[in-house]
């Protein structure tokens, strides 16, 4: 299923922000920043990416339910998508 741009705008914004934070973590490591500080930032990046993934799955599920009703959802496929993010 393809999502419309208005459905993915917030997700894209979140992932772009995470991308910027990841670049900052790389710079921190290149500059010799303390390991603890870099790991704290890296954990934040990881959380932001995970949330973006969950938001993407939730948006797709919402669209499936809206367009086709509960019977249109492939539960095995949805389970696989959620587990891929775990």
GROMACS .gro file of N, CA and C in nm:
model
  258
    1UNK      N    1   0.083  -0.117   0.000
    1UNK     CA    2   0.000   0.000   0.000
    1UNK      C    3   0.088   0.124   0.000
    2UNK      N    4   0.047   0.221  -0.075
    2UNK     CA    5   0.118   0.349  -0.076
    2UNK      C    6   0.038   0.448   0.006
    3UNK      N    7   0.110   0.523   0.087
    3UNK     CA    8   0.045   0.625   0.168
    3UNK      C    9   0.057   0.760   0.098
    4UNK      N   10  -0.039   0.844   0.123
    4UNK     CA   11  -0.040   0.979   0.064
    4UNK      C   12   0.061   1.068   0.138
    5UNK      N   13   0.114   1.170   0.069
    5UNK     CA   14   0.211   1.260   0.132
    5UNK      C   15   0.161   1.322   0.262
    6UNK      N   16   0.033   1.355   0.269
    6UNK     CA   17  -0.018   1.414   0.393
    6UNK      C   18  -0.019   1.313   0.508
    7UNK      N   19  -0.022   1.184   0.475
    7UNK     CA   20  -0.021   1.080   0.577
    7UNK      C   21   0.121   1.054   0.630
    8UNK      N   22   0.220   1.086   0.551
    8UNK     CA   23   0.358   1.056   0.591
    8UNK      C   24   0.439   1.180   0.630
    9UNK      N   25   0.380   1.297   0.619
    9UNK     CA   26   0.455   1.420   0.645
    9UNK      C   27   0.518   1.422   0.784
   10UNK      N   28   0.440   1.390   0.887
   10UNK     CA   29   0.493   1.392   1.024
   10UNK      C   30   0.600   1.285   1.044
   11UNK      N   31   0.582   1.170   0.981
   11UNK     CA   32   0.680   1.062   0.992
   11UNK      C   33   0.810   1.103   0.925
   12UNK      N   34   0.801   1.162   0.809
   12UNK     CA   35   0.921   1.209   0.738
   12UNK      C   36   0.993   1.314   0.820
   13UNK      N   37   0.919   1.406   0.878
   13UNK     CA   38   0.980   1.509   0.963
   13UNK      C   39   1.055   1.446   1.079
   14UNK      N   40   0.993   1.349   1.144
   14UNK     CA   41   1.057   1.280   1.257
   14UNK      C   42   1.186   1.210   1.213
   15UNK      N   43   1.182   1.143   1.100
   15UNK     CA   44   1.300   1.070   1.053
   15UNK      C   45   1.410   1.165   1.006
   16UNK      N   46   1.373   1.277   0.948
   16UNK     CA   47   1.475   1.377   0.910
   16UNK      C   48   1.543   1.434   1.033
   17UNK      N   49   1.465   1.457   1.139
   17UNK     CA   50   1.521   1.506   1.264
   17UNK      C   51   1.617   1.401   1.321
   18UNK      N   52   1.578   1.275   1.316
   18UNK     CA   53   1.665   1.167   1.365
   18UNK      C   54   1.792   1.160   1.282
   19UNK      N   55   1.780   1.182   1.152
   19UNK     CA   56   1.896   1.182   1.064
   19UNK      C   57   1.994   1.293   1.104
   20UNK      N   58   1.943   1.409   1.137
   20UNK     CA   59   2.027   1.519   1.182
   20UNK      C   60   2.096   1.487   1.313
   21UNK      N   61   2.022   1.423   1.402
   21UNK     CA   62   2.081   1.384   1.531
   21UNK      C   63   2.189   1.279   1.512
   22UNK      N   64   2.167   1.186   1.420
   22UNK     CA   65   2.267   1.084   1.393
   22UNK      C   66   2.395   1.148   1.339
   23UNK      N   67   2.379   1.245   1.251
   23UNK     CA   68   2.497   1.316   1.199
   23UNK      C   69   2.571   1.385   1.314
   24UNK      N   70   2.497   1.439   1.410
   24UNK     CA   71   2.560   1.503   1.525
   24UNK      C   72   2.636   1.402   1.609
   25UNK      N   73   2.582   1.281   1.624
   25UNK     CA   74   2.650   1.177   1.700
   25UNK      C   75   2.781   1.139   1.630
   26UNK      N   76   2.777   1.128   1.500
   26UNK     CA   77   2.899   1.095   1.424
   26UNK      C   78   3.003   1.204   1.444
   27UNK      N   79   2.961   1.331   1.438
   27UNK     CA   80   3.054   1.442   1.462
   27UNK      C   81   3.111   1.436   1.603
   28UNK      N   82   3.026   1.403   1.698
   28UNK     CA   83   3.072   1.392   1.837
   28UNK      C   84   3.183   1.288   1.848
   29UNK      N   85   3.163   1.174   1.785
   29UNK     CA   86   3.264   1.069   1.792
   29UNK      C   87   3.393   1.110   1.720
   30UNK      N   88   3.376   1.176   1.606
   30UNK     CA   89   3.494   1.223   1.532
   30UNK      C   90   3.572   1.327   1.612
   31UNK      N   91   3.499   1.405   1.691
   31UNK     CA   92   3.563   1.511   1.771
   31UNK      C   93   3.614   1.461   1.906
   32UNK      N   94   3.593   1.333   1.935
   32UNK     CA   95   3.643   1.277   2.059
   32UNK      C   96   3.559   1.306   2.181
   33UNK      N   97   3.429   1.327   2.161
   33UNK     CA   98   3.339   1.352   2.272
   33UNK      C   99   3.334   1.231   2.365
   34UNK      N  100   3.302   1.256   2.489
   34UNK     CA  101   3.289   1.148   2.588
   34UNK      C  102   3.191   1.041   2.538
   35UNK      N  103   3.227   0.918   2.561
   35UNK     CA  104   3.147   0.803   2.517
   35UNK      C  105   3.004   0.810   2.572
   36UNK      N  106   2.991   0.846   2.698
   36UNK     CA  107   2.858   0.852   2.761
   36UNK      C  108   2.767   0.951   2.690
   37UNK      N  109   2.821   1.067   2.655
   37UNK     CA  110   2.742   1.169   2.586
   37UNK      C  111   2.698   1.121   2.448
   38UNK      N  112   2.789   1.057   2.376
   38UNK     CA  113   2.756   1.006   2.243
   38UNK      C  114   2.651   0.895   2.252
   39UNK      N  115   2.664   0.807   2.350
   39UNK     CA  116   2.568   0.698   2.366
   39UNK      C  117   2.429   0.750   2.403
   40UNK      N  118   2.425   0.854   2.484
   40UNK     CA  119   2.296   0.915   2.521
   40UNK      C  120   2.227   0.968   2.396
   41UNK      N  121   2.301   1.037   2.313
   41UNK     CA  122   2.244   1.090   2.189
   41UNK      C  123   2.206   0.978   2.092
   42UNK      N  124   2.288   0.875   2.085
   42UNK     CA  125   2.259   0.763   1.996
   42UNK      C  126   2.131   0.691   2.040
   43UNK      N  127   2.111   0.678   2.170
   43UNK     CA  128   1.988   0.618   2.221
   43UNK      C  129   1.866   0.700   2.179
   44UNK      N  130   1.879   0.832   2.181
   44UNK     CA  131   1.770   0.920   2.139
   44UNK      C  132   1.740   0.902   1.990
   45UNK      N  133   1.846   0.887   1.910
   45UNK     CA  134   1.828   0.863   1.766
   45UNK      C  135   1.754   0.732   1.744
   46UNK      N  136   1.797   0.629   1.814
   46UNK     CA  137   1.736   0.498   1.801
   46UNK      C  138   1.587   0.503   1.836
   47UNK      N  139   1.554   0.572   1.942
   47UNK     CA  140   1.415   0.585   1.985
   47UNK      C  141   1.332   0.661   1.881
   48UNK      N  142   1.389   0.766   1.825
   48UNK     CA  143   1.318   0.845   1.724
   48UNK      C  144   1.292   0.763   1.598
   49UNK      N  145   1.388   0.683   1.557
   49UNK     CA  146   1.370   0.599   1.439
   49UNK      C  147   1.264   0.493   1.466
   50UNK      N  148   1.268   0.432   1.585
   50UNK     CA  149   1.168   0.332   1.620
   50UNK      C  150   1.028   0.392   1.621
   51UNK      N  151   1.015   0.509   1.679
   51UNK     CA  152   0.884   0.574   1.682
   51UNK      C  153   0.835   0.606   1.541
   52UNK      N  154   0.927   0.646   1.455
   52UNK     CA  155   0.889   0.670   1.316
   52UNK      C  156   0.838   0.544   1.249
   53UNK      N  157   0.904   0.433   1.277
   53UNK     CA  158   0.860   0.305   1.220
   53UNK      C  159   0.723   0.264   1.271
   54UNK      N  160   0.702   0.277   1.401
   54UNK     CA  161   0.571   0.243   1.457
   54UNK      C  162   0.462   0.334   1.403
   55UNK      N  163   0.495   0.460   1.387
   55UNK     CA  164   0.397   0.555   1.330
   55UNK      C  165   0.362   0.516   1.187
   56UNK      N  166   0.460   0.469   1.113
   56UNK     CA  167   0.436   0.428   0.975
   56UNK      C  168   0.344   0.306   0.970
   57UNK      N  169   0.371   0.207   1.053
   57UNK     CA  170   0.285   0.088   1.058
   57UNK      C  171   0.144   0.127   1.103
   58UNK      N  172   0.133   0.211   1.205
   58UNK     CA  173   0.003   0.251   1.256
   58UNK      C  174  -0.077   0.328   1.150
   59UNK      N  175  -0.009   0.412   1.076
   59UNK     CA  176  -0.076   0.489   0.970
   59UNK      C  177  -0.128   0.395   0.862
   60UNK      N  178  -0.045   0.298   0.824
   60UNK     CA  179  -0.089   0.200   0.725
   60UNK      C  180  -0.206   0.118   0.774
   61UNK      N  181  -0.203   0.076   0.899
   61UNK     CA  182  -0.312  -0.002   0.957
   61UNK      C  183  -0.440   0.080   0.961
   62UNK      N  184  -0.428   0.205   1.002
   62UNK     CA  185  -0.545   0.293   1.007
   62UNK      C  186  -0.608   0.306   0.868
   63UNK      N  187  -0.523   0.320   0.768
   63UNK     CA  188  -0.575   0.334   0.631
   63UNK      C  189  -0.644   0.207   0.586
   64UNK      N  190  -0.584   0.092   0.616
   64UNK     CA  191  -0.647  -0.036   0.581
   64UNK      C  192  -0.785  -0.048   0.643
   65UNK      N  193  -0.795  -0.013   0.772
   65UNK     CA  194  -0.923  -0.025   0.841
   65UNK      C  195  -1.025   0.072   0.787
   66UNK      N  196  -0.980   0.191   0.751
   66UNK     CA  197  -1.071   0.293   0.698
   66UNK      C  198  -1.123   0.254   0.560
   67UNK      N  199  -1.033   0.205   0.476
   67UNK     CA  200  -1.071   0.174   0.338
   67UNK      C  201  -1.140   0.039   0.322
   68UNK      N  202  -1.094  -0.062   0.395
   68UNK     CA  203  -1.147  -0.195   0.371
   68UNK      C  204  -1.215  -0.261   0.489
   69UNK      N  205  -1.211  -0.199   0.604
   69UNK     CA  206  -1.272  -0.259   0.722
   69UNK      C  207  -1.180  -0.362   0.786
   70UNK      N  208  -1.221  -0.416   0.899
   70UNK     CA  209  -1.136  -0.509   0.975
   70UNK      C  210  -1.094  -0.632   0.896
   71UNK      N  211  -1.178  -0.679   0.806
   71UNK     CA  212  -1.146  -0.801   0.730
   71UNK      C  213  -1.037  -0.778   0.625
   72UNK      N  214  -1.005  -0.652   0.598
   72UNK     CA  215  -0.904  -0.623   0.496
   72UNK      C  216  -0.762  -0.629   0.550
   73UNK      N  217  -0.748  -0.641   0.681
   73UNK     CA  218  -0.616  -0.640   0.743
   73UNK      C  219  -0.559  -0.781   0.747
   74UNK      N  220  -0.442  -0.795   0.691
   74UNK     CA  221  -0.370  -0.922   0.695
   74UNK      C  222  -0.294  -0.926   0.828
   75UNK      N  223  -0.349  -0.994   0.926
   75UNK     CA  224  -0.292  -0.991   1.061
   75UNK      C  225  -0.151  -1.049   1.066
   76UNK      N  226  -0.125  -1.152   0.988
   76UNK     CA  227   0.010  -1.210   0.987
   76UNK      C  228   0.112  -1.110   0.932
   77UNK      N  229   0.073  -1.039   0.829
   77UNK     CA  230   0.160  -0.939   0.769
   77UNK      C  231   0.186  -0.825   0.868
   78UNK      N  232   0.080  -0.780   0.937
   78UNK     CA  233   0.096  -0.672   1.034
   78UNK      C  234   0.186  -0.717   1.149
   79UNK      N  235   0.168  -0.840   1.194
   79UNK     CA  236   0.252  -0.892   1.301
   79UNK      C  237   0.399  -0.893   1.258
   80UNK      N  238   0.423  -0.936   1.135
   80UNK     CA  239   0.560  -0.940   1.082
   80UNK      C  240   0.619  -0.799   1.078
   81UNK      N  241   0.542  -0.701   1.037
   81UNK     CA  242   0.590  -0.564   1.031
   81UNK      C  243   0.624  -0.511   1.169
   82UNK      N  244   0.536  -0.536   1.266
   82UNK     CA  245   0.565  -0.491   1.402
   82UNK      C  246   0.688  -0.559   1.460
   83UNK      N  247   0.701  -0.690   1.436
   83UNK     CA  248   0.816  -0.762   1.488
   83UNK      C  249   0.947  -0.718   1.421
   84UNK      N  250   0.939  -0.673   1.299
   84UNK     CA  251   1.060  -0.623   1.230
   84UNK      C  252   1.114  -0.500   1.300
   85UNK      N  253   1.028  -0.427   1.370
   85UNK     CA  254   1.071  -0.307   1.442
   85UNK      C  255   1.121  -0.336   1.582
   86UNK      N  256   1.092  -0.456   1.630
   86UNK     CA  257   1.128  -0.492   1.768
   86UNK      C  258   1.277  -0.516   1.783
   0.00000   0.00000   0.00000
